[in-house]
C-alpha cells in the first residue's frame, strides 16, 4: 500500500514534469502566434495540476496532514487561464492583424478590437434612441 | 522513488523556465513576450509547490497562491496597457 502510493505520487510528478516541459517547448517551437497561445495551456492544466495532485497525495499519505490549499490554486488557475488567454489573443489581434486580414465578425461589421473613434461617432449618429 | 521523480520534475520545470526566458528575449512581438511571462509565472507556481513537497512543509502554498494572483494581475495589466494605452481608465 505504501509503495503503491509512492508510485502514484512519482507518476504524477513525472507526468507533470513532462507536460511542463512540453508546454514551454511548444511555446518556443511553434510558428504561428495563435498556435503558441495553445502550447502553454498544457503546462497550466496538466503540468501544474499534476504537481498539485502529487502534493496533495503526498501530504495525505506521508506527512500526516490533509491539505486543500492546492485545490484553491487549481481553481484559481482554471478560472484565470481563459481570461489571460483572451487578453493575449486580443493583443495579437490588435497589434498584428487589421480589418482586412481578420475573418468576418458575423452580424457586426468588424471586430471590436479594431474600433476607431470614427466608428463610435457613426454608431451614435445612426442610433435612434440617443441616451440623454 | 519520490526523490528521483521530484528531481526529474524540478529539472523539467527549471528547463521550461529557461526556455520561457529565451522566448522573452527573442520573441518577435509583445504578445509573445506577455505569453512567455505568463507561462513563466505558471512554471514558478509549479516549482514552488514542488519545493514544498520536497521539504514536506505546507508553508509554500501561500507563496504559490500569491504568485498565481500576481501572475494573473500582471498579465492582464500588460495586455490592458497594450490594448488601451492605460491600465485603469
Coordinates of N, CA and C in Angstrom, one line a residue:
Chain A
X1 N 0.8 -1.2 0.0 CA 0.0 0.0 0.0 C 0.9 1.2 0.0
X2 N 1.9 1.2 0.9 CA 2.8 2.4 1.0 C 3.5 2.6 -0.4
X3 N 4.0 1.5 -0.9 CA 4.8 1.6 -2.2 C 3.9 2.0 -3.3
X4 N 2.6 1.6 -3.3 CA 1.6 1.9 -4.3 C 1.4 3.4 -4.3
X5 N 1.2 4.0 -3.1 CA 1.0 5.5 -3.0 C 2.3 6.2 -3.5
X6 N 3.4 5.7 -3.1 CA 4.7 6.3 -3.6 C 4.8 6.3 -5.1
X7 N 4.4 5.1 -5.7 CA 4.4 5.0 -7.1 C 3.5 6.0 -7.8
X8 N 2.3 6.2 -7.2 CA 1.3 7.1 -7.7 C 1.8 8.6 -7.7
X9 N 2.4 8.9 -6.5 CA 3.0 10.3 -6.4 C 4.1 10.5 -7.4
X10 N 5.0 9.5 -7.6 CA 6.1 9.6 -8.5 C 5.6 9.7 -9.9
X11 N 4.5 8.9 -10.3 CA 3.9 9.0 -11.6 C 3.3 10.4 -11.9
X12 N 2.6 10.9 -10.9 CA 2.0 12.3 -11.1 C 3.2 13.3 -11.3
X13 N 4.3 13.2 -10.6 CA 5.4 14.1 -10.7 C 6.0 14.0 -12.1
X14 N 6.2 12.8 -12.6 CA 6.9 12.6 -13.9 C 6.0 13.2 -15.0
X15 N 4.7 12.8 -14.9 CA 3.7 13.3 -15.9 C 3.7 14.8 -15.9
X16 N 3.7 15.4 -14.7 CA 3.6 16.9 -14.6 C 4.9 17.5 -15.2
X17 N 6.0 16.9 -14.9 CA 7.3 17.5 -15.5 C 7.3 17.4 -17.0
X18 N 6.8 16.3 -17.5 CA 6.8 16.1 -19.0 C 5.9 17.2 -19.6
X19 N 4.7 17.3 -19.0 CA 3.8 18.3 -19.6 C 4.3 19.7 -19.5
X20 N 5.0 20.0 -18.3 CA 5.5 21.4 -18.2 C 6.5 21.7 -19.2
X21 N 7.4 20.7 -19.5 CA 8.5 21.0 -20.5 C 7.9 21.0 -21.9
X22 N 6.9 20.2 -22.2 CA 6.3 20.2 -23.5 C 5.6 21.5 -23.8
X23 N 4.9 22.1 -22.7 CA 4.3 23.4 -22.9 C 5.2 24.5 -23.3
X24 N 6.4 24.5 -22.5 CA 7.3 25.6 -22.8 C 8.1 25.3 -24.1
X25 N 8.3 24.1 -24.5 CA 9.0 23.8 -25.7 C 8.1 24.1 -26.9
X26 N 6.8 23.9 -26.7 CA 5.8 24.3 -27.8 C 5.8 25.8 -28.0
X27 N 5.9 26.5 -26.8 CA 5.9 28.0 -26.9 C 7.1 28.5 -27.7
X28 N 8.2 27.7 -27.5 CA 9.5 28.1 -28.2 C 9.4 27.7 -29.7
X29 N 8.8 26.6 -30.0 CA 9.0 25.9 -31.3 C 7.9 26.2 -32.3
X30 N 6.6 26.5 -31.9 CA 5.6 26.7 -32.9 C 5.7 28.0 -33.6
X31 N 5.2 28.0 -34.9 CA 5.5 29.1 -35.7 C 4.4 30.2 -35.7
X32 N 3.2 29.8 -35.5 CA 2.1 30.8 -35.6 C 1.8 31.4 -34.2
X33 N 1.6 32.7 -34.0 CA 1.3 33.2 -32.7 C 0.1 32.6 -32.0
X34 N -0.9 32.3 -32.7 CA -2.1 31.6 -32.1 C -1.8 30.2 -31.7
X35 N -1.0 29.5 -32.5 CA -0.6 28.2 -32.0 C 0.3 28.2 -30.8
X36 N 1.1 29.3 -30.7 CA 1.9 29.4 -29.5 C 1.0 29.7 -28.3
X37 N -0.1 30.3 -28.5 CA -1.0 30.5 -27.3 C -1.6 29.2 -26.8
X38 N -1.6 28.2 -27.7 CA -2.2 26.9 -27.3 C -1.3 26.1 -26.5
X39 N 0.1 26.2 -26.8 CA 1.0 25.3 -26.1 C 1.1 25.4 -24.6
X40 N 1.2 26.6 -24.0 CA 1.3 26.6 -22.5 C 0.1 26.3 -21.8
X41 N -1.1 26.1 -22.4 CA -2.2 25.7 -21.7 C -2.0 24.2 -21.1
X42 N -1.2 23.5 -21.8 CA -0.9 22.1 -21.3 C -0.1 22.2 -20.0
X43 N 0.8 23.2 -20.0 CA 1.6 23.4 -18.7 C 0.7 23.8 -17.6
X44 N -0.3 24.7 -18.0 CA -1.2 25.2 -16.9 C -2.0 24.1 -16.3
X45 N -2.7 23.4 -17.2 CA -3.7 22.4 -16.6 C -3.0 21.1 -16.2
X46 N -2.3 20.4 -17.1 CA -1.8 19.1 -16.7 C -0.5 19.2 -15.9
X47 N 0.4 20.2 -16.3 CA 1.6 20.3 -15.6 C 1.4 20.7 -14.1
X48 N 0.8 21.9 -13.9 CA 0.6 22.4 -12.5 C -0.4 21.5 -11.8
X49 N -1.4 21.0 -12.5 CA -2.4 20.1 -11.9 C -1.8 18.8 -11.4
X50 N -0.9 18.3 -12.2 CA -0.2 17.0 -11.8 C 0.7 17.3 -10.5
X51 N 1.4 18.4 -10.5 CA 2.2 18.7 -9.3 C 1.3 18.9 -8.1
X52 N 0.2 19.6 -8.3 CA -0.7 19.8 -7.1 C -1.4 18.5 -6.6
X53 N -1.8 17.7 -7.5 CA -2.3 16.4 -7.1 C -1.3 15.5 -6.4
X54 N 0.0 15.5 -6.9 CA 1.0 14.8 -6.2 C 1.3 15.4 -4.9
X55 N 1.2 16.7 -4.7 CA 1.5 17.3 -3.4 C 0.4 17.0 -2.4
X56 N -0.9 17.0 -2.9 CA -2.0 16.6 -2.0 C -1.9 15.2 -1.5
X57 N -1.6 14.3 -2.5 CA -1.5 12.9 -2.2 C -0.3 12.6 -1.2
X58 N 0.8 13.3 -1.5 CA 2.0 13.1 -0.6 C 1.7 13.6 0.8
X59 N 1.0 14.8 0.9 CA 0.7 15.3 2.2 C -0.2 14.3 3.0
X60 N -1.2 13.8 2.3 CA -2.2 13.0 3.0 C -1.6 11.6 3.3
X61 N -0.7 11.1 2.5 CA -0.2 9.7 2.7 C 1.1 9.7 3.6
X62 N 1.9 10.7 3.5 CA 3.2 10.6 4.2 C 3.5 11.6 5.3
X63 N 2.8 12.8 5.1 CA 3.1 13.9 6.1 C 2.1 13.9 7.2
X64 N 1.1 13.1 7.2 CA 0.1 13.1 8.2 C -0.7 14.4 8.4
X65 N -0.9 15.1 7.4 CA -1.8 16.2 7.4 C -2.5 16.3 6.1
X66 N -3.8 16.8 6.2 CA -4.5 16.8 4.9 C -4.6 18.3 4.5
X67 N -4.3 18.5 3.2 CA -4.2 19.9 2.7 C -5.1 20.1 1.5
X68 N -5.9 21.2 1.5 CA -6.7 21.5 0.4 C -6.3 22.8 -0.2
X69 N -5.2 23.4 0.2 CA -4.7 24.7 -0.4 C -4.5 24.5 -1.9
X70 N -4.1 23.3 -2.3 CA -3.8 23.0 -3.7 C -5.0 23.2 -4.6
X71 N -6.2 22.8 -4.0 CA -7.4 22.9 -4.8 C -7.7 24.3 -5.1
X72 N -7.4 25.2 -4.1 CA -7.6 26.7 -4.3 C -6.7 27.1 -5.5
X73 N -5.4 26.7 -5.5 CA -4.6 27.2 -6.6 C -5.1 26.6 -7.9
X74 N -5.5 25.4 -7.9 CA -6.0 24.8 -9.2 C -7.2 25.5 -9.6
X75 N -8.2 25.8 -8.7 CA -9.4 26.5 -9.0 C -9.1 27.9 -9.6
X76 N -8.1 28.6 -8.9 CA -7.7 29.9 -9.4 C -7.1 29.9 -10.7
X77 N -6.2 28.9 -11.0 CA -5.6 28.9 -12.3 C -6.6 28.5 -13.4
X78 N -7.6 27.6 -13.1 CA -8.6 27.3 -14.1 C -9.5 28.4 -14.4
X79 N -9.7 29.3 -13.4 CA -10.6 30.4 -13.6 C -9.9 31.5 -14.4
X80 N -8.6 31.7 -14.1 CA -7.9 32.9 -14.7 C -7.3 32.6 -16.1
X81 N -7.0 31.3 -16.4 CA -6.3 30.9 -17.6 C -7.1 31.4 -18.9
X82 N -8.4 31.2 -19.0 CA -9.1 31.7 -20.1 C -9.1 33.2 -20.3
X83 N -9.1 33.9 -19.1 CA -9.1 35.4 -19.2 C -7.8 35.9 -19.8
X84 N -6.7 35.3 -19.2 CA -5.4 35.8 -19.8 C -5.2 35.4 -21.2
X85 N -5.7 34.2 -21.6 CA -5.6 33.8 -23.0 C -6.4 34.7 -23.9
X86 N -7.6 35.1 -23.5 CA -8.4 36.0 -24.2 C -7.7 37.4 -24.4
X87 N -7.1 37.9 -23.3 CA -6.4 39.2 -23.4 C -5.2 39.1 -24.3
X88 N -4.4 38.0 -24.3 CA -3.3 37.9 -25.1 C -3.7 37.8 -26.6
X89 N -4.8 37.0 -26.8 CA -5.3 36.9 -28.2 C -5.7 38.3 -28.7
X90 N -6.3 39.1 -27.8 CA -6.8 40.4 -28.2 C -5.6 41.3 -28.5
X91 N -4.5 41.2 -27.7 CA -3.3 41.9 -28.0 C -2.7 41.6 -29.4
X92 N -2.8 40.3 -29.7 CA -2.3 39.8 -31.0 C -3.1 40.4 -32.1
X93 N -4.5 40.4 -32.0 CA -5.4 40.9 -33.0 C -5.1 42.4 -33.1
X94 N -4.9 43.0 -32.0 CA -4.7 44.5 -32.0 C -3.4 44.9 -32.7
X95 N -2.4 44.1 -32.5 CA -1.0 44.6 -33.0 C -0.7 44.0 -34.4
X96 N -1.1 42.8 -34.7 CA -0.6 42.2 -35.9 C -1.6 41.9 -36.9
X97 N -2.9 42.1 -36.7 CA -3.9 41.9 -37.7 C -4.6 43.3 -38.0
X98 N -5.2 43.3 -39.2 CA -6.0 44.5 -39.5 C -7.4 44.0 -39.9
X99 N -8.3 45.0 -40.2 CA -9.7 44.6 -40.5 C -9.7 43.7 -41.8
X100 N -8.7 43.9 -42.7 CA -8.7 43.1 -43.9 C -8.2 41.7 -43.7
X101 N -7.3 41.4 -42.7 CA -6.7 40.1 -42.6 C -7.6 39.3 -41.6
X102 N -8.5 39.9 -40.9 CA -9.3 39.1 -39.9 C -10.5 38.4 -40.7
X103 N -10.9 37.2 -40.2 CA -12.1 36.6 -40.7 C -13.4 37.5 -40.4
X104 N -14.5 37.3 -41.0 CA -15.7 38.1 -40.8 C -16.2 38.0 -39.4
X105 N -16.7 39.1 -38.9 CA -17.1 39.1 -37.5 C -18.6 38.8 -37.4
X106 N -19.2 38.2 -38.4 CA -20.6 37.8 -38.3 C -21.5 39.0 -38.5
X107 N -22.5 39.2 -37.7 CA -23.5 40.3 -37.9 C -23.0 41.7 -37.6
X108 N -21.9 41.7 -36.8 CA -21.2 43.0 -36.6 C -20.3 43.3 -37.8
X109 N -20.0 44.6 -38.1 CA -19.3 44.8 -39.3 C -17.8 44.6 -39.2
X110 N -17.2 44.7 -37.9 CA -15.8 44.4 -37.7 C -15.6 44.0 -36.3
X111 N -14.4 43.6 -36.0 CA -14.0 43.2 -34.6 C -13.9 44.4 -33.7
X112 N -14.4 44.3 -32.5 CA -14.4 45.5 -31.6 C -13.0 46.0 -31.3
X113 N -12.0 45.1 -31.3 CA -10.6 45.5 -31.0 C -10.1 46.5 -32.0
X114 N -10.7 46.5 -33.2 CA -10.3 47.4 -34.3 C -11.2 48.7 -34.3
X115 N -11.9 48.9 -33.3 CA -12.8 50.1 -33.3 C -12.0 51.3 -33.3
X116 N -12.4 52.3 -34.1 CA -11.8 53.6 -34.1 C -12.8 54.7 -33.6
X117 N -12.3 55.9 -33.2 CA -13.3 56.9 -32.8 C -14.3 57.2 -33.9
X118 N -14.0 57.1 -35.2 CA -14.9 57.4 -36.2 C -16.1 56.4 -36.2
X119 N -15.8 55.1 -35.9 CA -16.8 54.1 -35.8 C -17.8 54.5 -34.6
X120 N -17.2 54.9 -33.5 CA -18.1 55.3 -32.4 C -19.0 56.5 -32.8
X121 N -18.5 57.4 -33.5 CA -19.3 58.6 -33.9 C -20.4 58.1 -34.9
X122 N -20.0 57.2 -35.8 CA -21.0 56.7 -36.7 C -22.2 55.9 -36.0
X123 N -21.8 55.2 -35.0 CA -22.8 54.4 -34.3 C -23.7 55.3 -33.5
X124 N -23.2 56.4 -32.9 CA -24.1 57.3 -32.1 C -25.0 58.1 -33.1
X125 N -24.4 58.3 -34.3 CA -25.2 59.1 -35.3 C -26.4 58.3 -35.8
X126 N -26.2 57.0 -36.1 CA -27.3 56.2 -36.6 C -28.2 55.7 -35.6
X127 N -27.9 55.8 -34.3 CA -28.7 55.3 -33.3 C -30.0 56.2 -33.1
X128 N -31.2 55.6 -33.1 CA -32.4 56.5 -33.0 C -32.7 56.9 -31.6
X129 N -32.6 56.0 -30.6 CA -32.9 56.3 -29.2 C -31.6 56.8 -28.5
X130 N -31.2 58.0 -28.8 CA -30.0 58.5 -28.2 C -30.1 58.7 -26.7
X131 N -29.2 58.1 -25.9 CA -29.3 58.3 -24.4 C -29.0 59.8 -24.0
X132 N -29.8 60.3 -23.1 CA -29.5 61.7 -22.7 C -28.3 61.8 -21.8
Chain B
X1 N 12.0 6.7 -4.4 CA 11.3 6.9 -5.7 C 10.8 8.3 -5.9
X2 N 10.2 8.8 -4.8 CA 9.6 10.1 -4.9 C 10.8 11.2 -5.1
X3 N 11.9 10.9 -4.4 CA 13.0 11.8 -4.5 C 13.5 12.0 -6.0
X4 N 13.7 10.8 -6.7 CA 14.1 10.9 -8.0 C 13.1 11.5 -9.0
X5 N 11.8 11.2 -8.7 CA 10.7 11.7 -9.5 C 10.6 13.2 -9.3
X6 N 10.8 13.7 -8.1 CA 10.7 15.2 -7.9 C 11.9 15.9 -8.4
X7 N 13.1 15.2 -8.4 CA 14.3 15.8 -9.1 C 14.0 15.9 -10.5
X8 N 13.4 14.9 -11.1 CA 13.1 15.0 -12.6 C 12.1 16.1 -12.9
X9 N 11.1 16.3 -12.0 CA 10.1 17.3 -12.2 C 10.8 18.7 -12.0
X10 N 11.7 18.8 -11.0 CA 12.4 20.1 -10.8 C 13.2 20.4 -12.1
X11 N 13.9 19.4 -12.6 CA 14.7 19.7 -13.8 C 13.9 20.1 -15.0
X12 N 12.7 19.4 -15.1 CA 11.8 19.8 -16.3 C 11.3 21.2 -16.1
X13 N 10.8 21.6 -14.9 CA 10.3 22.9 -14.8 C 11.4 24.0 -14.9
X14 N 12.6 23.7 -14.4 CA 13.7 24.7 -14.5 C 14.0 24.9 -15.9
X15 N 14.1 23.8 -16.7 CA 14.4 23.9 -18.1 C 13.3 24.7 -18.8
X16 N 12.1 24.4 -18.4 CA 10.9 25.1 -19.0 C 11.0 26.6 -18.8
X17 N 11.5 27.0 -17.5 CA 11.6 28.4 -17.2 C 12.7 29.0 -18.0
X18 N 13.8 28.3 -18.3 CA 14.9 28.8 -19.1 C 14.4 29.0 -20.5
X19 N 13.6 28.1 -21.0 CA 13.1 28.3 -22.4 C 12.1 29.5 -22.5
X20 N 11.3 29.7 -21.4 CA 10.5 30.9 -21.4 C 11.3 32.2 -21.4
X21 N 12.4 32.1 -20.6 CA 13.3 33.3 -20.6 C 13.9 33.6 -22.0
X22 N 14.3 32.5 -22.7 CA 14.9 32.6 -24.0 C 13.8 33.2 -24.9
X23 N 12.5 32.7 -24.8 CA 11.4 33.2 -25.6 C 11.2 34.7 -25.3
X24 N 11.3 35.1 -24.1 CA 11.1 36.6 -23.8 C 12.1 37.4 -24.5
X25 N 13.4 36.9 -24.5 CA 14.5 37.7 -25.2 C 14.2 37.7 -26.7
X26 N 13.9 36.6 -27.3 CA 13.9 36.5 -28.8 C 12.5 36.6 -29.4
X27 N 11.4 37.0 -28.6 CA 10.1 37.0 -29.2 C 9.9 38.0 -30.2
X28 N 9.2 37.8 -31.3 CA 9.0 38.7 -32.4 C 8.1 39.9 -32.0
X29 N 7.1 39.6 -31.1 CA 6.1 40.7 -30.8 C 5.8 40.7 -29.4
X30 N 5.2 41.8 -28.9 CA 5.0 41.9 -27.5 C 4.0 40.9 -26.9
X31 N 3.0 40.5 -27.8 CA 2.1 39.5 -27.3 C 2.8 38.2 -26.9
X32 N 3.8 37.8 -27.7 CA 4.6 36.6 -27.3 C 5.3 36.8 -26.0
X33 N 5.8 38.0 -25.8 CA 6.5 38.3 -24.5 C 5.6 38.1 -23.3
X34 N 4.4 38.7 -23.5 CA 3.4 38.6 -22.4 C 3.0 37.1 -22.1
X35 N 2.9 36.4 -23.2 CA 2.5 34.9 -23.1 C 3.7 34.2 -22.4
X36 N 4.9 34.5 -22.8 CA 6.1 33.8 -22.2 C 6.2 34.1 -20.7
X37 N 5.9 35.4 -20.4 CA 6.0 35.8 -19.0 C 4.9 35.1 -18.2
X38 N 3.7 34.9 -18.8 CA 2.6 34.2 -18.1 C 3.0 32.8 -17.9
X39 N 3.6 32.1 -18.9 CA 4.0 30.8 -18.7 C 5.1 30.6 -17.6
X40 N 5.9 31.7 -17.6 CA 7.0 31.7 -16.5 C 6.4 31.7 -15.1
X41 N 5.3 32.5 -15.0 CA 4.6 32.5 -13.7 C 4.0 31.1 -13.3
X42 N 3.4 30.5 -14.4 CA 2.9 29.1 -14.2 C 4.0 28.2 -13.7
X43 N 5.1 28.2 -14.4 CA 6.2 27.3 -14.0 C 6.7 27.7 -12.6
X44 N 6.7 28.9 -12.2 CA 7.2 29.3 -10.9 C 6.2 28.7 -9.8
X45 N 4.9 28.7 -10.1 CA 4.0 28.1 -9.2 C 4.3 26.6 -9.0
X46 N 4.5 26.0 -10.2 CA 4.8 24.5 -10.1 C 6.1 24.3 -9.3
X47 N 7.1 25.1 -9.5 CA 8.4 24.9 -8.8 C 8.2 25.1 -7.3
X48 N 7.4 26.1 -6.9 CA 7.1 26.5 -5.5 C 6.4 25.3 -4.8
X49 N 5.4 24.7 -5.5 CA 4.6 23.6 -4.9 C 5.6 22.4 -4.8
X50 N 6.4 22.2 -5.8 CA 7.3 21.1 -5.8 C 8.3 21.2 -4.6
X51 N 8.8 22.4 -4.4 CA 9.7 22.7 -3.3 C 9.0 22.3 -1.9
X52 N 7.8 22.8 -1.8 CA 7.0 22.4 -0.6 C 6.9 20.9 -0.4
X53 N 6.6 20.2 -1.5 CA 6.5 18.8 -1.5 C 7.8 18.1 -1.1
X54 N 9.0 18.6 -1.6 CA 10.3 18.0 -1.3 C 10.7 18.2 0.1
X55 N 10.3 19.4 0.7 CA 10.7 19.7 2.1 C 9.6 19.1 3.0
X56 N 8.4 18.8 2.6 CA 7.4 18.2 3.4 C 6.7 19.3 4.3
X57 N 6.7 20.5 3.9 CA 6.0 21.6 4.6 C 4.9 22.1 3.8
X58 N 4.0 22.9 4.4 CA 2.9 23.5 3.7 C 3.0 25.0 3.7
X59 N 4.2 25.5 4.0 CA 4.4 27.0 4.1 C 4.3 27.6 2.7
X60 N 4.7 26.8 1.7 CA 4.9 27.4 0.3 C 3.7 27.5 -0.5
X61 N 2.5 27.0 0.1 CA 1.3 27.2 -0.7 C 0.8 28.6 -0.7
X62 N 1.0 29.3 0.4 CA 0.7 30.7 0.4 C 1.5 31.5 -0.7
X63 N 2.8 31.2 -0.7 CA 3.6 31.8 -1.7 C 3.2 31.5 -3.1
X64 N 2.8 30.2 -3.3 CA 2.4 29.8 -4.7 C 1.1 30.5 -5.0
X65 N 0.2 30.7 -4.0 CA -1.1 31.4 -4.3 C -0.8 32.8 -4.6
X66 N 0.1 33.5 -3.9 CA 0.4 34.9 -4.2 C 1.0 35.0 -5.6
X67 N 1.9 34.1 -6.0 CA 2.5 34.2 -7.3 C 1.4 34.0 -8.3
X68 N 0.4 33.1 -8.1 CA -0.7 32.9 -9.0 C -1.5 34.2 -9.2
X69 N -1.8 34.8 -8.1 CA -2.6 36.1 -8.2 C -1.8 37.2 -8.9
X70 N -0.5 37.3 -8.5 CA 0.3 38.4 -9.2 C 0.5 38.1 -10.7
X71 N 0.6 36.8 -11.0 CA 0.7 36.5 -12.4 C -0.5 36.9 -13.2
X72 N -1.6 36.6 -12.7 CA -2.9 36.9 -13.4 C -3.0 38.4 -13.5
X73 N -2.8 39.2 -12.4 CA -3.0 40.6 -12.4 C -2.0 41.3 -13.4
X74 N -0.7 40.8 -13.3 CA 0.3 41.5 -14.1 C 0.1 41.2 -15.6
X75 N -0.3 39.9 -16.0 CA -0.6 39.6 -17.4 C -1.7 40.5 -17.9
X76 N -2.8 40.6 -17.1 CA -4.0 41.4 -17.5 C -3.6 42.9 -17.7
X77 N -2.7 43.4 -16.7 CA -2.3 44.8 -16.8 C -1.4 45.0 -18.0
X78 N -0.5 44.1 -18.3 CA 0.3 44.3 -19.5 C -0.6 44.3 -20.8
X79 N -1.5 43.4 -20.9 CA -2.3 43.3 -22.1 C -3.2 44.5 -22.2
X80 N -3.7 44.9 -21.0 CA -4.6 46.1 -21.0 C -3.8 47.4 -21.4
X81 N -2.6 47.5 -21.0 CA -1.8 48.6 -21.4 C -1.5 48.6 -22.9
X82 N -1.2 47.5 -23.5 CA -1.0 47.4 -24.9 C -2.3 47.8 -25.6
X83 N -3.5 47.3 -25.1 CA -4.7 47.5 -25.8 C -5.2 48.9 -25.7
X84 N -5.2 49.5 -24.6 CA -5.8 50.8 -24.3 C -4.9 51.9 -24.1
X85 N -3.6 51.6 -23.9 CA -2.6 52.7 -23.5 C -2.8 53.2 -22.1
X86 N -3.5 52.4 -21.3 CA -3.8 52.8 -19.9 C -4.3 51.5 -19.2
X87 N -4.1 51.5 -17.9 CA -4.4 50.3 -17.2 C -5.8 50.4 -16.5
X88 N -6.0 51.5 -15.7 CA -7.3 51.8 -15.1 C -7.8 53.1 -15.7
X89 N -8.8 53.1 -16.5 CA -9.3 54.3 -17.1 C -10.3 55.0 -16.2

